[in-house]
């Protein structure tokens, strides 16, 4: 579990709870803070997921080279079976 995103979500809830307690002309401050924390929570979670699963760039690179690797492996297996 990503601890950073949990912290940001809790902070967003606390900031949202402060909205009714703030003065009317300064109500935008806790609103902005709450939205900022939600954005940070989403970005932190996406960063955590990309590090856990691997990057999309690496996956795209592996996808492009996979057919060539498969052909090389197949050729190596045939060579091993035929004794070359």
PDB file of N, CA, C and O in Angstrom:
ATOM      1  N   UNK A   1       0.835  -1.174   0.000  1.00  0.00           N
ATOM      2  CA  UNK A   1       0.000   0.000   0.000  1.00  0.00           C
ATOM      3  C   UNK A   1       0.883   1.242   0.000  1.00  0.00           C
ATOM      4  O   UNK A   1       1.917   1.276   0.658  1.00  0.00           O
ATOM      5  N   UNK A   2       0.455   2.236  -0.714  1.00  0.00           N
ATOM      6  CA  UNK A   2       1.219   3.471  -0.816  1.00  0.00           C
ATOM      7  C   UNK A   2       0.889   4.375   0.365  1.00  0.00           C
ATOM      8  O   UNK A   2      -0.227   4.864   0.491  1.00  0.00           O
ATOM      9  N   UNK A   3       1.864   4.591   1.217  1.00  0.00           N
ATOM     10  CA  UNK A   3       1.642   5.398   2.419  1.00  0.00           C
ATOM     11  C   UNK A   3       1.473   6.876   2.084  1.00  0.00           C
ATOM     12  O   UNK A   3       0.733   7.587   2.764  1.00  0.00           O
ATOM     13  N   UNK A   4       2.159   7.335   1.045  1.00  0.00           N
ATOM     14  CA  UNK A   4       2.042   8.744   0.682  1.00  0.00           C
ATOM     15  C   UNK A   4       0.632   9.095   0.243  1.00  0.00           C
ATOM     16  O   UNK A   4       0.083  10.119   0.650  1.00  0.00           O
ATOM     17  N   UNK A   5       0.037   8.250  -0.592  1.00  0.00           N
ATOM     18  CA  UNK A   5      -1.305   8.570  -1.082  1.00  0.00           C
ATOM     19  C   UNK A   5      -2.327   8.502   0.055  1.00  0.00           C
ATOM     20  O   UNK A   5      -3.271   9.297   0.084  1.00  0.00           O
ATOM     21  N   UNK A   6      -2.134   7.592   1.014  1.00  0.00           N
ATOM     22  CA  UNK A   6      -3.031   7.537   2.175  1.00  0.00           C
ATOM     23  C   UNK A   6      -2.913   8.826   2.988  1.00  0.00           C
ATOM     24  O   UNK A   6      -3.921   9.408   3.419  1.00  0.00           O
ATOM     25  N   UNK A   7      -1.694   9.287   3.183  1.00  0.00           N
ATOM     26  CA  UNK A   7      -1.491  10.548   3.899  1.00  0.00           C
ATOM     27  C   UNK A   7      -2.174  11.700   3.175  1.00  0.00           C
ATOM     28  O   UNK A   7      -2.836  12.542   3.817  1.00  0.00           O
ATOM     29  N   UNK A   8      -2.033  11.776   1.863  1.00  0.00           N
ATOM     30  CA  UNK A   8      -2.644  12.865   1.114  1.00  0.00           C
ATOM     31  C   UNK A   8      -4.168  12.803   1.166  1.00  0.00           C
ATOM     32  O   UNK A   8      -4.833  13.836   1.241  1.00  0.00           O
ATOM     33  N   UNK A   9      -4.736  11.612   1.142  1.00  0.00           N
ATOM     34  CA  UNK A   9      -6.199  11.485   1.233  1.00  0.00           C
ATOM     35  C   UNK A   9      -6.685  11.941   2.606  1.00  0.00           C
ATOM     36  O   UNK A   9      -7.679  12.673   2.714  1.00  0.00           O
ATOM     37  N   UNK A  10      -5.991  11.528   3.659  1.00  0.00           N
ATOM     38  CA  UNK A  10      -6.377  11.952   5.010  1.00  0.00           C
ATOM     39  C   UNK A  10      -6.249  13.465   5.147  1.00  0.00           C
ATOM     40  O   UNK A  10      -7.120  14.130   5.729  1.00  0.00           O
ATOM     41  N   UNK A  11      -5.188  14.023   4.587  1.00  0.00           N
ATOM     42  CA  UNK A  11      -5.005  15.470   4.638  1.00  0.00           C
ATOM     43  C   UNK A  11      -6.100  16.197   3.861  1.00  0.00           C
ATOM     44  O   UNK A  11      -6.562  17.263   4.286  1.00  0.00           O
ATOM     45  N   UNK A  12      -6.519  15.628   2.753  1.00  0.00           N
ATOM     46  CA  UNK A  12      -7.611  16.237   1.983  1.00  0.00           C
ATOM     47  C   UNK A  12      -8.914  16.221   2.771  1.00  0.00           C
ATOM     48  O   UNK A  12      -9.678  17.192   2.748  1.00  0.00           O
ATOM     49  N   UNK A  13      -9.170  15.135   3.485  1.00  0.00           N
ATOM     50  CA  UNK A  13     -10.382  15.061   4.309  1.00  0.00           C
ATOM     51  C   UNK A  13     -10.330  16.098   5.429  1.00  0.00           C
ATOM     52  O   UNK A  13     -11.324  16.792   5.696  1.00  0.00           O
ATOM     53  N   UNK A  14      -9.184  16.232   6.077  1.00  0.00           N
ATOM     54  CA  UNK A  14      -9.041  17.222   7.145  1.00  0.00           C
ATOM     55  C   UNK A  14      -9.238  18.632   6.578  1.00  0.00           C
ATOM     56  O   UNK A  14      -9.930  19.464   7.186  1.00  0.00           O
ATOM     57  N   UNK A  15      -8.661  18.911   5.432  1.00  0.00           N
ATOM     58  CA  UNK A  15      -8.836  20.230   4.818  1.00  0.00           C
ATOM     59  C   UNK A  15     -10.295  20.465   4.437  1.00  0.00           C
ATOM     60  O   UNK A  15     -10.819  21.570   4.589  1.00  0.00           O
ATOM     61  N   UNK A  16     -10.973  19.429   3.957  1.00  0.00           N
ATOM     62  CA  UNK A  16     -12.386  19.574   3.601  1.00  0.00           C
ATOM     63  C   UNK A  16     -13.241  19.814   4.846  1.00  0.00           C
ATOM     64  O   UNK A  16     -14.237  20.553   4.786  1.00  0.00           O
ATOM     65  N   UNK A  17     -12.869  19.200   5.954  1.00  0.00           N
ATOM     66  CA  UNK A  17     -13.603  19.433   7.200  1.00  0.00           C
ATOM     67  C   UNK A  17     -13.403  20.851   7.722  1.00  0.00           C
ATOM     68  O   UNK A  17     -14.225  21.348   8.501  1.00  0.00           O
ATOM     69  N   UNK A  18     -12.339  21.501   7.320  1.00  0.00           N
ATOM     70  CA  UNK A  18     -12.069  22.868   7.755  1.00  0.00           C
ATOM     71  C   UNK A  18     -12.820  23.909   6.928  1.00  0.00           C
ATOM     72  O   UNK A  18     -12.858  25.078   7.316  1.00  0.00           O
ATOM     73  N   UNK A  19     -13.414  23.504   5.825  1.00  0.00           N
ATOM     74  CA  UNK A  19     -14.121  24.463   4.959  1.00  0.00           C
ATOM     75  C   UNK A  19     -15.257  25.165   5.705  1.00  0.00           C
ATOM     76  O   UNK A  19     -15.335  26.404   5.678  1.00  0.00           O
ATOM     77  N   UNK A  20     -16.155  24.449   6.399  1.00  0.00           N
ATOM     78  CA  UNK A  20     -17.234  25.166   7.082  1.00  0.00           C
ATOM     79  C   UNK A  20     -16.748  26.012   8.264  1.00  0.00           C
ATOM     80  O   UNK A  20     -17.434  26.937   8.694  1.00  0.00           O
ATOM     81  N   UNK A  21     -15.573  25.698   8.800  1.00  0.00           N
ATOM     82  CA  UNK A  21     -15.042  26.441   9.941  1.00  0.00           C
ATOM     83  C   UNK A  21     -14.353  27.738   9.541  1.00  0.00           C
ATOM     84  O   UNK A  21     -14.115  28.594  10.397  1.00  0.00           O
ATOM     85  N   UNK A  22     -14.026  27.880   8.279  1.00  0.00           N
ATOM     86  CA  UNK A  22     -13.296  29.065   7.836  1.00  0.00           C
ATOM     87  C   UNK A  22     -14.255  30.226   7.572  1.00  0.00           C
ATOM     88  O   UNK A  22     -15.456  30.043   7.392  1.00  0.00           O
ATOM     89  N   UNK A  23     -13.696  31.408   7.539  1.00  0.00           N
ATOM     90  CA  UNK A  23     -14.495  32.599   7.253  1.00  0.00           C
ATOM     91  C   UNK A  23     -14.943  32.570   5.798  1.00  0.00           C
ATOM     92  O   UNK A  23     -14.289  31.973   4.943  1.00  0.00           O
ATOM     93  N   UNK A  24     -16.026  33.240   5.513  1.00  0.00           N
ATOM     94  CA  UNK A  24     -16.619  33.188   4.173  1.00  0.00           C
ATOM     95  C   UNK A  24     -15.678  33.722   3.102  1.00  0.00           C
ATOM     96  O   UNK A  24     -15.589  33.164   2.005  1.00  0.00           O
ATOM     97  N   UNK A  25     -14.953  34.788   3.402  1.00  0.00           N
ATOM     98  CA  UNK A  25     -14.075  35.362   2.374  1.00  0.00           C
ATOM     99  C   UNK A  25     -12.769  34.591   2.218  1.00  0.00           C
ATOM    100  O   UNK A  25     -12.033  34.801   1.261  1.00  0.00           O
ATOM    101  N   UNK A  26     -12.467  33.697   3.167  1.00  0.00           N
ATOM    102  CA  UNK A  26     -11.248  32.880   3.069  1.00  0.00           C
ATOM    103  C   UNK A  26     -11.558  31.402   2.847  1.00  0.00           C
ATOM    104  O   UNK A  26     -10.685  30.551   3.008  1.00  0.00           O
ATOM    105  N   UNK A  27     -12.776  31.094   2.478  1.00  0.00           N
ATOM    106  CA  UNK A  27     -13.178  29.698   2.306  1.00  0.00           C
ATOM    107  C   UNK A  27     -12.433  29.016   1.152  1.00  0.00           C
ATOM    108  O   UNK A  27     -12.306  27.801   1.112  1.00  0.00           O
ATOM    109  N   UNK A  28     -11.919  29.801   0.237  1.00  0.00           N
ATOM    110  CA  UNK A  28     -11.225  29.238  -0.915  1.00  0.00           C
ATOM    111  C   UNK A  28      -9.911  28.566  -0.524  1.00  0.00           C
ATOM    112  O   UNK A  28      -9.436  27.668  -1.218  1.00  0.00           O
ATOM    113  N   UNK A  29      -9.337  28.966   0.604  1.00  0.00           N
ATOM    114  CA  UNK A  29      -8.039  28.407   1.005  1.00  0.00           C
ATOM    115  C   UNK A  29      -8.153  26.917   1.342  1.00  0.00           C
ATOM    116  O   UNK A  29      -7.433  26.095   0.756  1.00  0.00           O
ATOM    117  N   UNK A  30      -9.025  26.498   2.272  1.00  0.00           N
ATOM    118  CA  UNK A  30      -9.114  25.047   2.522  1.00  0.00           C
ATOM    119  C   UNK A  30      -9.656  24.268   1.327  1.00  0.00           C
ATOM    120  O   UNK A  30      -9.319  23.090   1.145  1.00  0.00           O
ATOM    121  N   UNK A  31     -10.486  24.910   0.493  1.00  0.00           N
ATOM    122  CA  UNK A  31     -10.955  24.229  -0.719  1.00  0.00           C
ATOM    123  C   UNK A  31      -9.789  23.933  -1.646  1.00  0.00           C
ATOM    124  O   UNK A  31      -9.663  22.820  -2.168  1.00  0.00           O
ATOM    125  N   UNK A  32      -8.947  24.932  -1.851  1.00  0.00           N
ATOM    126  CA  UNK A  32      -7.780  24.754  -2.717  1.00  0.00           C
ATOM    127  C   UNK A  32      -6.816  23.721  -2.133  1.00  0.00           C
ATOM    128  O   UNK A  32      -6.270  22.885  -2.866  1.00  0.00           O
ATOM    129  N   UNK A  33      -6.625  23.750  -0.823  1.00  0.00           N
ATOM    130  CA  UNK A  33      -5.731  22.786  -0.181  1.00  0.00           C
ATOM    131  C   UNK A  33      -6.286  21.372  -0.328  1.00  0.00           C
ATOM    132  O   UNK A  33      -5.543  20.427  -0.627  1.00  0.00           O
ATOM    133  N   UNK A  34      -7.594  21.207  -0.138  1.00  0.00           N
ATOM    134  CA  UNK A  34      -8.209  19.884  -0.267  1.00  0.00           C
ATOM    135  C   UNK A  34      -8.071  19.349  -1.691  1.00  0.00           C
ATOM    136  O   UNK A  34      -7.709  18.184  -1.898  1.00  0.00           O
ATOM    137  N   UNK A  35      -8.322  20.195  -2.677  1.00  0.00           N
ATOM    138  CA  UNK A  35      -8.184  19.763  -4.077  1.00  0.00           C
ATOM    139  C   UNK A  35      -6.732  19.424  -4.388  1.00  0.00           C
ATOM    140  O   UNK A  35      -6.445  18.430  -5.071  1.00  0.00           O
ATOM    141  N   UNK A  36      -5.819  20.229  -3.875  1.00  0.00           N
ATOM    142  CA  UNK A  36      -4.387  19.967  -4.100  1.00  0.00           C
ATOM    143  C   UNK A  36      -3.980  18.619  -3.512  1.00  0.00           C
ATOM    144  O   UNK A  36      -3.259  17.842  -4.145  1.00  0.00           O
ATOM    145  N   UNK A  37      -4.465  18.316  -2.303  1.00  0.00           N
ATOM    146  CA  UNK A  37      -4.135  17.038  -1.694  1.00  0.00           C
ATOM    147  C   UNK A  37      -4.745  15.865  -2.459  1.00  0.00           C
ATOM    148  O   UNK A  37      -4.134  14.796  -2.548  1.00  0.00           O
ATOM    149  N   UNK A  38      -5.920  16.044  -3.005  1.00  0.00           N
ATOM    150  CA  UNK A  38      -6.521  14.965  -3.806  1.00  0.00           C
ATOM    151  C   UNK A  38      -5.681  14.714  -5.055  1.00  0.00           C
ATOM    152  O   UNK A  38      -5.405  13.560  -5.416  1.00  0.00           O
ATOM    153  N   UNK A  39      -5.256  15.781  -5.707  1.00  0.00           N
ATOM    154  CA  UNK A  39      -4.406  15.634  -6.899  1.00  0.00           C
ATOM    155  C   UNK A  39      -3.093  14.950  -6.529  1.00  0.00           C
ATOM    156  O   UNK A  39      -2.631  14.045  -7.233  1.00  0.00           O
ATOM    157  N   UNK A  40      -2.500  15.359  -5.414  1.00  0.00           N
ATOM    158  CA  UNK A  40      -1.258  14.733  -4.979  1.00  0.00           C
ATOM    159  C   UNK A  40      -1.463  13.254  -4.642  1.00  0.00           C
ATOM    160  O   UNK A  40      -0.587  12.427  -4.918  1.00  0.00           O
ATOM    161  N   UNK A  41      -2.611  12.917  -4.062  1.00  0.00           N
ATOM    162  CA  UNK A  41      -2.894  11.510  -3.747  1.00  0.00           C
ATOM    163  C   UNK A  41      -2.990  10.678  -5.015  1.00  0.00           C
ATOM    164  O   UNK A  41      -2.446   9.577  -5.092  1.00  0.00           O
ATOM    165  N   UNK A  42      -3.667  11.216  -6.022  1.00  0.00           N
ATOM    166  CA  UNK A  42      -3.803  10.482  -7.287  1.00  0.00           C
ATOM    167  C   UNK A  42      -2.440  10.322  -7.952  1.00  0.00           C
ATOM    168  O   UNK A  42      -2.080   9.226  -8.400  1.00  0.00           O
ATOM    169  N   UNK A  43      -1.675  11.386  -8.007  1.00  0.00           N
ATOM    170  CA  UNK A  43      -0.350  11.302  -8.637  1.00  0.00           C
ATOM    171  C   UNK A  43       0.581  10.369  -7.867  1.00  0.00           C
ATOM    172  O   UNK A  43       1.352   9.615  -8.469  1.00  0.00           O
ATOM    173  N   UNK A  44       0.511  10.399  -6.547  1.00  0.00           N
ATOM    174  CA  UNK A  44       1.339   9.512  -5.748  1.00  0.00           C
ATOM    175  C   UNK A  44       0.951   8.057  -5.974  1.00  0.00           C
ATOM    176  O   UNK A  44       1.818   7.178  -6.081  1.00  0.00           O
ATOM    177  N   UNK A  45      -0.347   7.786  -6.056  1.00  0.00           N
ATOM    178  CA  UNK A  45      -0.794   6.418  -6.316  1.00  0.00           C
ATOM    179  C   UNK A  45      -0.342   5.940  -7.690  1.00  0.00           C
ATOM    180  O   UNK A  45       0.108   4.807  -7.846  1.00  0.00           O
ATOM    181  N   UNK A  46      -0.438   6.822  -8.701  1.00  0.00           N
ATOM    182  CA  UNK A  46       0.011   6.441 -10.039  1.00  0.00           C
ATOM    183  C   UNK A  46       1.514   6.181 -10.063  1.00  0.00           C
ATOM    184  O   UNK A  46       1.976   5.257 -10.738  1.00  0.00           O
ATOM    185  N   UNK A  47       2.271   6.980  -9.318  1.00  0.00           N
ATOM    186  CA  UNK A  47       3.713   6.756  -9.228  1.00  0.00           C
ATOM    187  C   UNK A  47       3.998   5.414  -8.563  1.00  0.00           C
ATOM    188  O   UNK A  47       4.845   4.654  -9.029  1.00  0.00           O
ATOM    189  N   UNK A  48       3.279   5.110  -7.497  1.00  0.00           N
ATOM    190  CA  UNK A  48       3.447   3.837  -6.801  1.00  0.00           C
ATOM    191  C   UNK A  48       3.126   2.662  -7.719  1.00  0.00           C
ATOM    192  O   UNK A  48       3.874   1.685  -7.781  1.00  0.00           O
ATOM    193  N   UNK A  49       2.032   2.760  -8.461  1.00  0.00           N
ATOM    194  CA  UNK A  49       1.642   1.679  -9.365  1.00  0.00           C
ATOM    195  C   UNK A  49       2.644   1.498 -10.495  1.00  0.00           C
ATOM    196  O   UNK A  49       2.954   0.382 -10.889  1.00  0.00           O
ATOM    197  N   UNK A  50       3.155   2.601 -11.028  1.00  0.00           N
ATOM    198  CA  UNK A  50       4.113   2.471 -12.129  1.00  0.00           C
ATOM    199  C   UNK A  50       5.423   1.856 -11.653  1.00  0.00           C
ATOM    200  O   UNK A  50       6.063   1.109 -12.378  1.00  0.00           O
ATOM    201  N   UNK A  51       5.814   2.156 -10.434  1.00  0.00           N
ATOM    202  CA  UNK A  51       7.036   1.547  -9.898  1.00  0.00           C
ATOM    203  C   UNK A  51       6.810   0.076  -9.570  1.00  0.00           C
ATOM    204  O   UNK A  51       7.721  -0.738  -9.690  1.00  0.00           O
ATOM    205  N   UNK A  52       5.615  -0.269  -9.136  1.00  0.00           N
ATOM    206  CA  UNK A  52       5.323  -1.651  -8.761  1.00  0.00           C
ATOM    207  C   UNK A  52       5.189  -2.536  -9.983  1.00  0.00           C
ATOM    208  O   UNK A  52       5.685  -3.655 -10.015  1.00  0.00           O
ATOM    209  N   UNK A  53       4.544  -2.049 -11.015  1.00  0.00           N
ATOM    210  CA  UNK A  53       4.277  -2.867 -12.202  1.00  0.00           C
ATOM    211  C   UNK A  53       5.300  -2.686 -13.307  1.00  0.00           C
ATOM    212  O   UNK A  53       5.379  -3.498 -14.201  1.00  0.00           O
ATOM    213  N   UNK A  54       6.048  -1.614 -13.308  1.00  0.00           N
ATOM    214  CA  UNK A  54       6.985  -1.340 -14.373  1.00  0.00           C
ATOM    215  C   UNK A  54       6.461  -0.227 -15.258  1.00  0.00           C
ATOM    216  O   UNK A  54       5.269   0.061 -15.295  1.00  0.00           O
ATOM    217  N   UNK A  55       7.346   0.409 -15.940  1.00  0.00           N
ATOM    218  CA  UNK A  55       6.957   1.570 -16.726  1.00  0.00           C
ATOM    219  C   UNK A  55       6.317   1.157 -18.048  1.00  0.00           C
ATOM    220  O   UNK A  55       6.567   0.077 -18.573  1.00  0.00           O
ATOM    221  N   UNK A  56       5.507   2.040 -18.566  1.00  0.00           N
ATOM    222  CA  UNK A  56       4.882   1.798 -19.860  1.00  0.00           C
ATOM    223  C   UNK A  56       5.915   1.816 -20.982  1.00  0.00           C
ATOM    224  O   UNK A  56       5.790   1.097 -21.954  1.00  0.00           O
ATOM    225  N   UNK A  57       6.925   2.649 -20.830  1.00  0.00           N
ATOM    226  CA  UNK A  57       7.976   2.713 -21.852  1.00  0.00           C
ATOM    227  C   UNK A  57       8.704   1.375 -21.953  1.00  0.00           C
ATOM    228  O   UNK A  57       8.965   0.872 -23.029  1.00  0.00           O
ATOM    229  N   UNK A  58       9.014   0.778 -20.799  1.00  0.00           N
ATOM    230  CA  UNK A  58       9.689  -0.514 -20.805  1.00  0.00           C
ATOM    231  C   UNK A  58       8.783  -1.584 -21.389  1.00  0.00           C
ATOM    232  O   UNK A  58       9.219  -2.453 -22.133  1.00  0.00           O
ATOM    233  N   UNK A  59       7.497  -1.533 -21.049  1.00  0.00           N
ATOM    234  CA  UNK A  59       6.560  -2.516 -21.591  1.00  0.00           C
ATOM    235  C   UNK A  59       6.450  -2.375 -23.101  1.00  0.00           C
ATOM    236  O   UNK A  59       6.388  -3.372 -23.822  1.00  0.00           O
ATOM    237  N   UNK A  60       6.426  -1.133 -23.607  1.00  0.00           N
ATOM    238  CA  UNK A  60       6.356  -0.920 -25.056  1.00  0.00           C
ATOM    239  C   UNK A  60       7.619  -1.434 -25.736  1.00  0.00           C
ATOM    240  O   UNK A  60       7.551  -2.041 -26.802  1.00  0.00           O
ATOM    241  N   UNK A  61       8.767  -1.216 -25.115  1.00  0.00           N
ATOM    242  CA  UNK A  61      10.026  -1.701 -25.682  1.00  0.00           C
ATOM    243  C   UNK A  61      10.041  -3.222 -25.724  1.00  0.00           C
ATOM    244  O   UNK A  61      10.442  -3.827 -26.716  1.00  0.00           O
ATOM    245  N   UNK A  62       9.606  -3.847 -24.650  1.00  0.00           N
ATOM    246  CA  UNK A  62       9.574  -5.304 -24.624  1.00  0.00           C
ATOM    247  C   UNK A  62       8.579  -5.852 -25.637  1.00  0.00           C
ATOM    248  O   UNK A  62       8.803  -6.890 -26.232  1.00  0.00           O
ATOM    249  N   UNK A  63       7.469  -5.158 -25.838  1.00  0.00           N
ATOM    250  CA  UNK A  63       6.471  -5.606 -26.797  1.00  0.00           C
ATOM    251  C   UNK A  63       7.031  -5.566 -28.222  1.00  0.00           C
ATOM    252  O   UNK A  63       6.806  -6.459 -29.012  1.00  0.00           O
ATOM    253  N   UNK A  64       7.809  -4.507 -28.524  1.00  0.00           N
ATOM    254  CA  UNK A  64       8.382  -4.399 -29.869  1.00  0.00           C
ATOM    255  C   UNK A  64       9.455  -5.447 -30.127  1.00  0.00           C
ATOM    256  O   UNK A  64       9.592  -5.945 -31.230  1.00  0.00           O
ATOM    257  N   UNK A  65      10.232  -5.795 -29.111  1.00  0.00           N
ATOM    258  CA  UNK A  65      11.329  -6.744 -29.316  1.00  0.00           C
ATOM    259  C   UNK A  65      10.905  -8.191 -29.083  1.00  0.00           C
ATOM    260  O   UNK A  65      11.678  -9.095 -29.348  1.00  0.00           O
ATOM    261  N   UNK A  66       9.714  -8.407 -28.581  1.00  0.00           N
ATOM    262  CA  UNK A  66       9.270  -9.773 -28.263  1.00  0.00           C
ATOM    263  C   UNK A  66       9.261 -10.701 -29.474  1.00  0.00           C
ATOM    264  O   UNK A  66       9.715 -11.844 -29.357  1.00  0.00           O
ATOM    265  N   UNK A  67       8.773 -10.289 -30.651  1.00  0.00           N
ATOM    266  CA  UNK A  67       8.790 -11.226 -31.782  1.00  0.00           C
ATOM    267  C   UNK A  67      10.200 -11.668 -32.173  1.00  0.00           C
ATOM    268  O   UNK A  67      10.429 -12.838 -32.467  1.00  0.00           O
ATOM    269  N   UNK A  68      11.158 -10.747 -32.129  1.00  0.00           N
ATOM    270  CA  UNK A  68      12.536 -11.113 -32.467  1.00  0.00           C
ATOM    271  C   UNK A  68      13.116 -12.073 -31.445  1.00  0.00           C
ATOM    272  O   UNK A  68      13.789 -13.040 -31.800  1.00  0.00           O
ATOM    273  N   UNK A  69      12.841 -11.829 -30.164  1.00  0.00           N
ATOM    274  CA  UNK A  69      13.325 -12.744 -29.129  1.00  0.00           C
ATOM    275  C   UNK A  69      12.710 -14.120 -29.296  1.00  0.00           C
ATOM    276  O   UNK A  69      13.387 -15.138 -29.136  1.00  0.00           O
ATOM    277  N   UNK A  70      11.423 -14.160 -29.606  1.00  0.00           N
ATOM    278  CA  UNK A  70      10.755 -15.457 -29.786  1.00  0.00           C
ATOM    279  C   UNK A  70      11.362 -16.213 -30.958  1.00  0.00           C
ATOM    280  O   UNK A  70      11.569 -17.434 -30.880  1.00  0.00           O
ATOM    281  N   UNK A  71      11.662 -15.531 -32.042  1.00  0.00           N
ATOM    282  CA  UNK A  71      12.280 -16.184 -33.199  1.00  0.00           C
ATOM    283  C   UNK A  71      13.670 -16.704 -32.857  1.00  0.00           C
ATOM    284  O   UNK A  71      14.050 -17.803 -33.273  1.00  0.00           O
ATOM    285  N   UNK A  72      14.440 -15.911 -32.092  1.00  0.00           N
ATOM    286  CA  UNK A  72      15.765 -16.365 -31.690  1.00  0.00           C
ATOM    287  C   UNK A  72      15.680 -17.591 -30.782  1.00  0.00           C
ATOM    288  O   UNK A  72      16.468 -18.526 -30.925  1.00  0.00           O
ATOM    289  N   UNK A  73      14.741 -17.584 -29.856  1.00  0.00           N
ATOM    290  CA  UNK A  73      14.582 -18.742 -28.967  1.00  0.00           C
ATOM    291  C   UNK A  73      14.169 -19.979 -29.744  1.00  0.00           C
ATOM    292  O   UNK A  73      14.655 -21.085 -29.491  1.00  0.00           O
ATOM    293  N   UNK A  74      13.253 -19.793 -30.689  1.00  0.00           N
ATOM    294  CA  UNK A  74      12.809 -20.924 -31.503  1.00  0.00           C
ATOM    295  C   UNK A  74      13.977 -21.493 -32.301  1.00  0.00           C
ATOM    296  O   UNK A  74      14.171 -22.712 -32.388  1.00  0.00           O
ATOM    297  N   UNK A  75      14.787 -20.605 -32.878  1.00  0.00           N
ATOM    298  CA  UNK A  75      15.954 -21.065 -33.643  1.00  0.00           C
ATOM    299  C   UNK A  75      16.950 -21.776 -32.738  1.00  0.00           C
ATOM    300  O   UNK A  75      17.543 -22.791 -33.128  1.00  0.00           O
ATOM    301  N   UNK A  76      17.126 -21.264 -31.515  1.00  0.00           N
ATOM    302  CA  UNK A  76      18.057 -21.914 -30.583  1.00  0.00           C
ATOM    303  C   UNK A  76      17.553 -23.306 -30.190  1.00  0.00           C
ATOM    304  O   UNK A  76      18.334 -24.250 -30.091  1.00  0.00           O
ATOM    305  N   UNK A  77      16.242 -23.422 -29.979  1.00  0.00           N
ATOM    306  CA  UNK A  77      15.692 -24.726 -29.631  1.00  0.00           C
ATOM    307  C   UNK A  77      15.834 -25.715 -30.782  1.00  0.00           C
ATOM    308  O   UNK A  77      16.182 -26.876 -30.580  1.00  0.00           O
ATOM    309  N   UNK A  78      15.576 -25.252 -31.999  1.00  0.00           N
ATOM    310  CA  UNK A  78      15.742 -26.139 -33.168  1.00  0.00           C
ATOM    311  C   UNK A  78      17.193 -26.579 -33.316  1.00  0.00           C
ATOM    312  O   UNK A  78      17.458 -27.727 -33.639  1.00  0.00           O
ATOM    313  N   UNK A  79      18.098 -25.635 -33.085  1.00  0.00           N
ATOM    314  CA  UNK A  79      19.520 -25.985 -33.195  1.00  0.00           C
ATOM    315  C   UNK A  79      19.910 -26.986 -32.120  1.00  0.00           C
ATOM    316  O   UNK A  79      20.718 -27.902 -32.365  1.00  0.00           O
ATOM    317  N   UNK A  80      19.356 -26.855 -30.933  1.00  0.00           N
ATOM    318  CA  UNK A  80      19.670 -27.791 -29.847  1.00  0.00           C
ATOM    319  C   UNK A  80      19.103 -29.166 -30.149  1.00  0.00           C
ATOM    320  O   UNK A  80      19.749 -30.194 -29.845  1.00  0.00           O
ATOM    321  N   UNK A  81      17.925 -29.220 -30.755  1.00  0.00           N
ATOM    322  CA  UNK A  81      17.301 -30.512 -31.060  1.00  0.00           C
ATOM    323  C   UNK A  81      18.055 -31.202 -32.184  1.00  0.00           C
ATOM    324  O   UNK A  81      18.299 -32.421 -32.136  1.00  0.00           O
ATOM    325  N   UNK A  82      18.438 -30.457 -33.202  1.00  0.00           N
ATOM    326  CA  UNK A  82      19.120 -31.065 -34.347  1.00  0.00           C
ATOM    327  C   UNK A  82      20.593 -31.307 -34.068  1.00  0.00           C
ATOM    328  O   UNK A  82      21.246 -32.007 -34.835  1.00  0.00           O
ATOM    329  N   UNK A  83      21.137 -30.709 -32.989  1.00  0.00           N
ATOM    330  CA  UNK A  83      22.535 -30.961 -32.627  1.00  0.00           C
ATOM    331  C   UNK A  83      23.507 -30.029 -33.306  1.00  0.00           C
ATOM    332  O   UNK A  83      24.679 -30.339 -33.404  1.00  0.00           O
ATOM    333  N   UNK A  84      23.096 -28.934 -33.782  1.00  0.00           N
ATOM    334  CA  UNK A  84      24.026 -27.995 -34.421  1.00  0.00           C
ATOM    335  C   UNK A  84      24.685 -27.102 -33.450  1.00  0.00           C
ATOM    336  O   UNK A  84      24.357 -26.660 -32.505  1.00  0.00           O
TER     337      UNK A  84
END
